[in-house]
Coordinates of C-alpha atoms and ligand atoms in Angstrom, one line a residue:
X5 CA 0.0 0.0 0.0
X6 CA 1.3 3.5 -0.7
X7 CA 1.9 5.8 2.3
X8 CA -1.0 8.2 3.0
X9 CA -1.7 11.3 5.0
X10 CA -2.5 10.3 8.6
X11 CA -6.2 10.4 9.1
X12 CA -7.8 13.6 10.5
X13 CA -11.3 12.3 10.7
X14 CA -12.9 9.0 11.6
X15 CA -16.2 7.1 11.6
X16 CA -16.9 4.0 13.6
X17 CA -19.7 1.8 12.3
X18 CA -20.7 -0.8 14.8
X19 CA -22.8 -3.9 13.9
X20 CA -24.4 -6.6 16.1
X21 CA -24.7 -6.7 19.8
X22 CA -24.6 -4.0 22.5
X23 CA -21.1 -5.1 23.4
X24 CA -20.0 -4.0 20.0
X25 CA -21.7 -0.7 20.5
X26 CA -19.7 -0.3 23.7
X27 CA -16.4 -1.2 22.0
X28 CA -17.3 1.2 19.2
X29 CA -17.7 4.0 21.8
X30 CA -14.4 3.2 23.4
X31 CA -12.6 3.1 20.0
X32 CA -14.1 6.5 19.2
X33 CA -12.8 7.9 22.5
X34 CA -9.3 6.4 21.7
X35 CA -9.3 8.0 18.2
X36 CA -10.4 11.4 19.6
X37 CA -7.5 11.2 22.2
X38 CA -5.2 10.8 19.2
X39 CA -6.5 14.1 17.8
X40 CA -8.6 12.5 15.1
X41 CA -12.1 14.1 14.9
X42 CA -15.4 12.5 14.2
X43 CA -16.4 13.0 10.5
X44 CA -19.3 15.3 10.0
X45 CA -22.7 13.7 9.1
X46 CA -22.8 12.9 5.4
X47 CA -19.1 13.6 4.9
X48 CA -16.5 11.0 3.9
X49 CA -14.1 10.0 6.8
X50 CA -10.3 9.6 6.4
X51 CA -10.5 6.5 8.6
X52 CA -13.5 4.1 8.7
X53 CA -13.6 1.4 11.4
X54 CA -16.0 -1.4 10.6
X55 CA -16.8 -2.9 14.0
X56 CA -18.2 -6.3 12.8
X57 CA -20.4 -9.1 14.0
X58 CA -19.8 -12.8 13.3
X59 CA -22.8 -14.3 15.0
X60 CA -24.7 -15.2 11.9
X61 CA -23.6 -15.6 8.3
X62 CA -25.5 -12.7 7.0
X63 CA -23.9 -10.3 9.5
X64 CA -20.4 -11.6 8.7
X65 CA -20.8 -11.3 4.9
X66 CA -21.9 -7.7 5.3
X67 CA -18.3 -6.6 6.0
X68 CA -17.2 -7.4 2.4
X69 CA -20.0 -5.5 0.8
X70 CA -19.4 -2.5 3.1
X71 CA -15.7 -2.5 2.2
X72 CA -16.7 -2.5 -1.5
X73 CA -19.0 0.4 -1.0
X74 CA -16.4 2.4 0.9
X75 CA -13.8 2.0 -1.8
X76 CA -16.4 3.1 -4.4
X77 CA -18.3 5.9 -2.6
X78 CA -16.2 6.8 0.5
X79 CA -13.4 8.7 -1.2
X80 CA -11.6 11.4 0.8
X81 CA -11.6 15.0 -0.3
X82 CA -8.3 14.4 -2.3
X83 CA -9.9 11.5 -4.1
X84 CA -7.9 8.8 -2.2
X85 CA -9.7 5.8 -0.7
X86 CA -10.3 6.0 3.1
X87 CA -8.1 4.1 5.5
X88 CA -10.2 1.0 6.4
X89 CA -9.9 -0.9 9.7
X90 CA -11.9 -4.0 10.3
X91 CA -12.6 -4.6 14.0
X92 CA -14.9 -6.8 16.0
X93 CA -15.7 -10.5 15.8
X94 CA -15.3 -11.0 12.0
X95 CA -11.8 -9.5 12.4
X96 CA -11.0 -12.0 15.2
X97 CA -12.4 -15.0 13.2
X98 CA -11.2 -14.2 9.7
X99 CA -8.2 -11.9 10.1
X100 CA -5.9 -13.3 7.5
X101 CA -8.8 -14.1 5.2
X102 CA -9.9 -10.5 5.2
X103 CA -6.4 -9.3 4.4
X104 CA -6.3 -11.7 1.4
X105 CA -9.8 -11.0 0.2
X106 CA -9.9 -7.3 0.7
X107 CA -6.7 -5.5 -0.4
X108 CA -8.4 -2.1 0.5
X109 CA -8.3 -3.0 4.2
X110 CA -5.3 -1.4 6.0
X111 CA -5.7 -3.1 9.4
X112 CA -7.6 -5.9 11.1
X113 CA -8.0 -5.7 14.9
X114 CA -9.7 -8.1 17.2
X115 CA -12.1 -7.2 20.1
X116 CA -9.4 -7.7 22.7
X117 CA -6.7 -5.7 20.8
X118 CA -8.3 -2.5 19.8
X119 CA -6.3 -0.4 22.3
X120 CA -3.4 -0.9 19.8
X121 CA -5.2 1.0 17.1
X122 CA -3.0 4.1 17.3
X123 CA 0.2 2.3 16.4
X124 CA -1.6 0.4 13.7
X125 CA -2.9 3.6 12.2
X126 CA 0.6 5.0 12.2
X127 CA 1.9 1.9 10.3
X128 CA -1.0 2.2 7.8
X129 CA 0.0 5.8 7.1
X130 CA 3.5 4.5 6.2
X131 CA 1.9 2.0 3.8
X132 CA 2.1 -1.1 6.0
X133 CA -0.9 -3.3 6.6
X134 CA -1.3 -5.1 9.9
X135 CA -3.3 -7.7 11.7
X136 CA -3.7 -7.9 15.5
X137 CA -6.0 -10.6 16.8
X138 CA -4.1 -11.3 20.1
X139 CA -6.0 -11.9 23.2
X140 CA -3.3 -10.4 25.5
X141 CA -3.2 -11.1 29.2
X142 CA -3.1 -7.4 30.0
X143 CA -6.5 -6.0 29.4
X144 CA -7.3 -3.3 26.9
X145 CA -9.4 -1.6 29.6
X146 CA -6.3 -0.6 31.5
X147 CA -5.0 1.5 28.6
X148 CA -8.1 3.1 27.2
X149 CA -8.7 6.8 27.8
X150 CA -11.4 8.0 30.3
X151 CA -15.0 8.1 29.4
X152 CA -16.4 11.3 27.8
X153 CA -19.9 12.8 27.5
X154 CA -22.5 10.1 27.1
X155 CA -26.3 10.0 26.8
X156 CA -28.7 9.3 29.6
X157 CA -28.5 5.6 29.0
X158 CA -25.0 4.2 28.9
X159 CA -23.4 0.8 28.5
X160 CA -20.6 -0.7 30.6
X161 CA -19.0 -3.9 29.7
X162 CA -18.2 -5.9 32.9
X163 CA -17.6 -9.3 31.5
X164 CA -16.4 -10.7 28.2
X165 CA -16.2 -14.1 26.6
X166 CA -18.0 -17.4 27.1
X167 CA -17.2 -20.9 28.4
X168 CA -20.5 -22.5 27.7
X169 CA -19.8 -23.7 24.1
X170 CA -23.4 -23.9 22.8
X171 CA -22.9 -26.0 19.7
X172 CA -24.2 -23.3 17.3
X173 CA -22.2 -20.4 18.6
X174 CA -19.0 -18.7 17.6
X175 CA -18.7 -16.5 20.6
X176 CA -16.4 -18.8 22.7
X177 CA -14.0 -18.8 19.7
X178 CA -14.2 -15.0 18.8
X179 CA -14.4 -13.5 22.2
X180 CA -12.5 -16.2 24.1
X181 CA -12.9 -17.5 27.6
X182 CA -15.0 -15.8 30.3
X183 CA -13.2 -12.9 32.0
X184 CA -14.6 -10.5 34.5
X185 CA -13.3 -7.0 34.9
X186 CA -12.2 -5.8 38.3
X187 CA -14.8 -4.5 40.8
X188 CA -13.0 -1.3 41.6
X189 CA -12.4 -0.5 37.9
X190 CA -16.1 -1.0 37.2
X191 CA -17.2 1.2 40.0
X192 CA -14.8 3.9 38.8
X193 CA -16.0 3.7 35.2
X194 CA -19.6 3.8 36.4
X195 CA -19.0 7.0 38.4
X196 CA -17.3 8.6 35.4
X197 CA -20.3 7.6 33.2
X198 CA -22.6 9.2 35.7
X199 CA -20.4 12.4 35.8
X200 CA -20.6 12.4 32.0
X201 CA -24.4 12.4 32.0
X202 CA -25.6 8.8 32.4
X203 CA -28.7 8.2 34.6
X204 CA -29.0 4.6 33.6
X205 CA -26.2 2.1 33.2
X206 CA -26.7 -1.3 31.4
X207 CA -24.0 -3.8 32.5
X208 CA -22.9 -5.8 29.5
X209 CA -21.4 -9.2 29.1
X210 CA -21.8 -12.3 26.8
X211 CA -22.6 -14.0 30.1
X212 CA -23.0 -11.0 32.3
X213 CA -24.4 -12.9 35.2
X214 CA -21.3 -15.1 35.2
X215 CA -19.4 -12.0 36.4
X216 CA -17.3 -12.7 39.5
X217 CA -14.6 -10.7 41.2
X218 CA -11.4 -12.2 42.6
X219 CA -13.1 -12.6 46.0
X220 CA -16.0 -14.5 44.5
X221 CA -18.5 -11.7 44.8
X222 CA -21.3 -12.0 42.2
X223 CA -23.0 -9.5 40.0
X224 CA -25.5 -8.6 42.7
X225 CA -22.7 -7.1 44.8
X226 CA -21.6 -4.9 41.9
X227 CA -25.2 -3.8 41.3
X228 CA -25.5 -3.0 45.1
X229 CA -22.4 -0.9 45.0
X230 CA -23.5 1.0 41.8
X231 CA -27.0 1.6 43.4
X232 CA -25.2 3.7 46.0
X233 CA -24.2 6.3 43.3
X234 CA -26.7 9.0 44.0
X235 CA -27.2 10.4 40.5
X236 CA -27.5 7.0 39.0
X237 CA -31.2 6.1 38.8
X238 CA -31.4 2.9 37.0
X239 CA -29.3 -0.3 36.5
X240 CA -29.9 -3.1 34.0
X241 CA -27.8 -6.1 32.9
X242 CA -27.7 -8.2 29.8
X243 CA -27.2 -11.0 28.5
X244 CA -27.6 -13.7 31.1
X245 CA -27.3 -17.5 31.0
X246 CA -29.9 -19.6 32.9
X247 CA -27.2 -21.6 34.7
X248 CA -25.7 -18.4 36.2
X249 CA -28.9 -17.1 37.7
X250 CA -27.9 -17.3 41.3
X251 CA -30.2 -16.8 44.4
X252 CA -28.2 -13.7 45.2
X253 CA -28.9 -12.1 41.8
X254 CA -32.6 -13.1 42.0
X255 CA -32.9 -11.5 45.5
X256 CA -31.3 -8.3 44.1
X257 CA -34.4 -7.9 41.9
X258 CA -36.5 -7.9 45.2
X259 CA -34.1 -5.8 47.3
X260 CA -32.5 -3.2 45.0
X261 CA -34.9 -0.6 43.8
X262 CA -32.6 0.8 41.1
X263 CA -32.3 -2.6 39.5
X264 CA -35.0 -2.4 36.8
X265 CA -37.7 -5.1 36.5
X266 CA -36.4 -6.6 33.3
X267 CA -34.6 -9.8 32.6
X268 CA -33.1 -11.0 29.3
X269 CA -32.7 -14.7 29.8
X270 CA -32.4 -16.6 26.5
X271 CA -33.8 -20.1 26.3
X272 CA -33.2 -20.7 22.6
X273 CA -35.7 -23.5 22.2
X274 CA -38.6 -25.1 23.9
X275 CA -37.7 -28.8 23.6
X276 CA -35.3 -30.8 25.8
X277 CA -33.8 -32.9 23.0
X278 CA -33.0 -29.8 21.0
X279 CA -31.6 -28.0 24.1
X280 CA -29.3 -31.0 24.7
X281 CA -28.1 -31.0 21.1
X282 CA -27.4 -27.3 21.5
X283 CA -25.4 -28.1 24.7
X284 CA -27.5 -25.6 26.6
X285 CA -27.1 -27.5 29.9
X286 CA -30.6 -26.5 31.1
X287 CA -34.0 -28.1 30.4
X288 CA -37.3 -26.4 29.6
X289 CA -38.4 -27.2 33.1
X290 CA -35.3 -26.0 34.9
X291 CA -35.6 -22.7 32.9
X292 CA -39.3 -22.3 33.9
X293 CA -38.4 -22.9 37.6
X294 CA -35.8 -20.1 37.4
X295 CA -38.5 -17.8 36.0
X296 CA -40.8 -18.8 38.8
X297 CA -38.2 -17.8 41.4
X298 CA -37.5 -14.5 39.6
X299 CA -41.2 -13.7 39.5
X300 CA -41.6 -14.5 43.2
X301 CA -38.8 -12.0 43.9
X302 CA -40.2 -9.3 41.5
X303 CA -43.7 -10.0 40.4
X304 CA -43.8 -7.3 37.8
X305 CA -40.6 -8.4 36.0
X306 CA -40.7 -8.2 32.2
X307 CA -39.1 -11.2 30.6
X308 CA -37.1 -11.4 27.4
X309 CA -35.2 -14.0 25.5
X310 CA -33.5 -15.2 22.3
X311 CA -34.7 -18.1 20.1
X312 CA -33.2 -20.0 17.3
X313 CA -35.5 -21.8 14.8
X314 CA -34.4 -24.6 12.5
X315 CA -31.5 -26.0 14.6
X316 CA -30.2 -29.1 12.8
X317 CA -32.6 -32.0 13.3
X318 CA -35.4 -29.9 14.8
X319 CA -38.7 -31.6 13.9
X320 CA -42.1 -29.9 13.5
X321 CA -43.3 -31.3 16.8
X322 CA -40.1 -30.1 18.6
X323 CA -40.6 -26.6 17.1
X324 CA -44.2 -26.7 18.3
X325 CA -42.8 -27.0 21.8
X326 CA -41.0 -23.7 21.3
X327 CA -44.3 -22.0 20.4
X328 CA -46.0 -23.6 23.5
X329 CA -43.2 -22.3 25.7
X330 CA -43.5 -18.8 24.3
X331 CA -47.3 -18.8 25.0
X332 CA -46.7 -20.1 28.5
X333 CA -44.1 -17.6 29.5
X334 CA -45.6 -14.4 28.2
X335 CA -42.5 -12.6 27.1
X336 CA -42.4 -8.8 27.0
X337 CA -40.0 -8.8 24.0
X338 CA -37.7 -11.2 22.3
X339 CA -35.1 -11.7 19.6
X340 CA -35.6 -14.7 17.2
X341 CA -33.2 -16.0 14.5
X342 CA -33.0 -18.6 11.8
X343 CA -30.2 -21.0 12.6
X344 CA -27.1 -20.1 10.7
X345 CA -24.2 -22.6 10.5
X346 CA -21.0 -21.0 11.7
X347 CA -17.7 -22.5 10.5
X348 CA -15.8 -24.3 13.2
X349 CA -18.9 -24.9 15.5
X350 CA -20.1 -28.5 16.1
X351 CA -23.6 -27.8 14.8
X352 CA -22.3 -26.7 11.4
X353 CA -21.5 -30.3 10.5
X354 CA -24.5 -32.0 12.2
X355 CA -26.8 -34.1 10.1
X356 CA -30.3 -33.0 9.1
X357 CA -29.7 -29.3 8.4
X358 CA -33.1 -27.7 8.0
X359 CA -34.0 -26.4 4.5
X360 CA -34.5 -22.6 4.2
X361 CA -38.3 -22.8 3.4
X362 CA -39.0 -24.7 6.6
X363 CA -36.8 -22.2 8.5
X364 CA -38.7 -19.3 7.0
X365 CA -42.0 -20.8 7.9
X366 CA -41.0 -21.5 11.5
X367 CA -39.5 -18.0 12.0
X368 CA -42.8 -16.5 10.8
X369 CA -44.9 -18.6 13.1
X370 CA -42.6 -17.8 16.1
X371 CA -42.5 -14.1 15.4
X372 CA -46.3 -14.0 15.2
X373 CA -46.5 -15.6 18.6
X374 CA -43.8 -13.3 20.0
X375 CA -45.5 -10.2 18.6
X376 CA -48.8 -11.3 20.0
X377 CA -47.2 -11.8 23.4
X378 CA -45.5 -8.4 23.2
X379 CA -48.7 -6.6 22.4
X380 CA -50.5 -8.4 25.2
X381 CA -47.7 -7.4 27.6
X382 CA -47.9 -3.7 26.5
X383 CA -51.7 -3.7 26.7
X384 CA -51.6 -5.0 30.2
X385 CA -49.4 -1.9 31.1
X386 CA -52.1 0.6 30.0
X387 CA -53.3 2.5 33.1
X388 CA -50.1 2.0 35.0
X389 CA -48.1 5.0 36.2
X390 CA -44.3 4.7 35.9
X391 CA -41.2 6.6 35.5
X392 CA -39.8 7.2 32.0
X393 CA -36.2 8.1 31.3
X394 CA -36.2 10.6 28.4
X395 CA -33.7 9.5 25.8
X396 CA -34.5 11.6 22.7
X397 CA -36.9 13.8 20.8
X398 CA -39.9 12.1 19.2
X399 CA -41.0 12.4 15.5
X400 CA -43.4 15.2 16.2
X401 CA -42.7 18.7 17.7
X402 CA -42.8 18.7 21.5
X403 CA -42.8 14.9 21.6
X404 CA -40.3 12.9 23.7
X405 CA -39.2 9.2 23.6
X406 CA -38.0 7.3 26.5
X407 CA -38.1 3.9 28.3
X408 CA -40.3 2.6 31.0
X409 CA -38.8 0.4 33.8
X410 CA -39.9 -2.6 31.7
X411 CA -37.8 -1.4 28.8
X412 CA -40.9 -0.4 26.7
X413 CA -40.5 2.6 24.4
X414 CA -42.9 5.3 25.6
X415 CA -43.7 8.5 23.7
X416 CA -45.4 11.5 25.3
X417 CA -45.6 15.3 24.9
X418 CA -45.0 18.1 27.4
X419 CA -42.4 19.9 29.3
X420 CA -39.3 17.6 29.6
X421 CA -35.7 17.3 28.4
X422 CA -33.3 14.5 27.5
X423 CA -32.1 12.9 30.7
X424 CA -35.2 13.7 32.8
X425 CA -36.9 10.9 34.7
X426 CA -40.6 11.8 34.4
X427 CA -43.7 10.4 35.8
X428 CA -46.0 9.2 33.1
X429 CA -49.4 7.4 32.9
X430 CA -49.4 4.8 30.1
X431 CA -52.6 5.4 28.1
X432 CA -52.3 3.5 24.8
X433 CA -50.4 0.4 23.7
X434 CA -49.1 -0.8 20.3
X435 CA -46.8 -3.9 19.7
X436 CA -43.6 -1.8 19.7
X437 CA -44.4 1.3 21.8
X438 CA -46.8 2.9 24.2
X439 CA -48.3 6.4 24.4
X440 CA -48.0 8.1 27.8
X441 CA -49.4 11.2 29.5
X442 CA -46.9 13.3 31.4
X443 CA -47.7 13.7 35.1
X444 CA -44.6 15.3 36.5
X445 CA -40.8 14.8 36.6
X446 CA -37.4 15.3 38.1
X447 CA -34.9 17.1 36.0
X448 CA -31.4 15.6 35.8
X449 CA -29.2 17.2 38.4
X450 CA -27.0 19.2 36.0
X451 CA -29.8 20.9 34.1
X452 CA -29.3 24.6 34.6
X453 CA -31.6 25.7 31.7
X454 CA -34.9 25.3 33.5
X455 CA -34.2 25.1 37.2
X456 CA -36.9 23.1 38.9
X457 CA -39.6 23.9 36.3
X458 CA -40.1 20.2 35.5
X459 CA -41.3 19.3 39.0
X460 CA -45.0 19.9 38.9
Ligands
LIG19 N1 -27.5 -19.0 14.3 C1 -28.6 -18.3 14.7 N2 -28.6 -17.6 15.8 C2 -27.6 -17.6 16.6 N3 -27.3 -17.0 17.8 C3 -26.1 -17.4 18.2 N4 -25.5 -18.1 17.3 C4 -26.4 -18.3 16.3 C5 -26.4 -19.1 15.1 N5 -25.3 -19.8 14.7 C6 -28.3 -16.2 18.5 C7 -28.7 -16.8 19.9 C8 -28.0 -15.9 20.8 C9 -28.0 -14.6 20.1 C10 -27.1 -13.6 20.5 O1 -27.8 -14.9 18.7 O2 -30.0 -16.8 20.0 O3 -28.6 -15.8 22.1
LIG20 FE1 -23.0 -18.4 22.5 FE2 -24.1 -20.1 24.3 FE3 -22.1 -18.6 25.1 FE4 -24.4 -17.4 24.6 S1 -24.0 -18.9 26.2 S2 -22.4 -16.7 23.9 S3 -25.2 -18.6 22.9 S4 -22.0 -20.2 23.5

């Protein structure tokens, strides 16, 4: 590659899960620290970071079409192609392959190595391409710059990696073994996020409820510590594994008011034979018993999950069990996917792969059941009064959008501002959002523009 001007502007495009969103924010902070500015909306950037997802085939292939588009349409002001960095889980899984297949890519950097971006950018400016997919013992978190201004709802990665080895999943290979970040580092980062404007923090991890510190303290102890931060109003966590749902964490849903009544606990399928083939290490019944305990601790908890349809060998009758489970649980919202064979995973070479037409039909049936459940859950909320954290402007003038404690999107009109926690009555429900009527509110502590005007 010929040498190029060091980049003056950047754009980070994150795909996939919330952990990628978090990594994307941290990369942006790192680039800003190097004096590289975010590219203005609609303008070509000198450096584009594609922060990729490898979880399903479609997501992974997207990186190659994005690279093609950048080379064609993303030219810098002087006509040269942008410097392209591929980060995230596709980078980790296919590092050398990307270098061979996409000569326009200057660097490939895995999710555990992105703190080394500055030196890779310097090399790229000198015309040298580089790949860094190490999973070093020292953690990237120790070398990243401090958090900067964030919105009212912020992410905080507390745990990475997975030791569960579900037979369909690439995560144990791309993100490595489970590691937990240090308690004191997390409390520090949470305080900085709150100082930077966060009123809600969502703790993230591929198996967030497997988080443990060196003294064996579990996630509930971290939640308890964060709940003591005055200006932090809400705490959430995602994604959890059924096997790590401890008594302590369940009790936290009863005891810690700032822990929101929402639990994302994927089950993946509603049939024990399929669950065994997936290596899920829980049964339908043991999953349901966990939900019973969680509901006993927090009766209004909203439940969420992930589902895969068309796992190899799944019969019609086994799939019907998934529909039955969905109807029995009454989920508030869920994600559902067609099984996608991932290279290197045990399920990819299993017999009886399901044909696409059957997969499509099952996904449609499942999504119809999930949508009906979601609508019913929202309709049951009508008439409730709750707090809404205002996250952004709505489509119409004077309209605001925010989240209820149960993670429903709520829109309402009236006197409020981004970052306010307002009291709202839920008056109308759709499948994806609710309308609310503003009753009153408490402005965020740092709002000087309106004093106490929002408290009515
Ligand atoms: N195919 C389809 N869906 C998958 N998921 C993980 N791996 C695959 C795969 N190979 C889904 C699971 C998981 C979510 C993050 O993605 O439901 O919980
Ligand atoms: Fe993948 Fe299973 Fe680990 Fe979740 S628990 S990241 S689905 S291997």
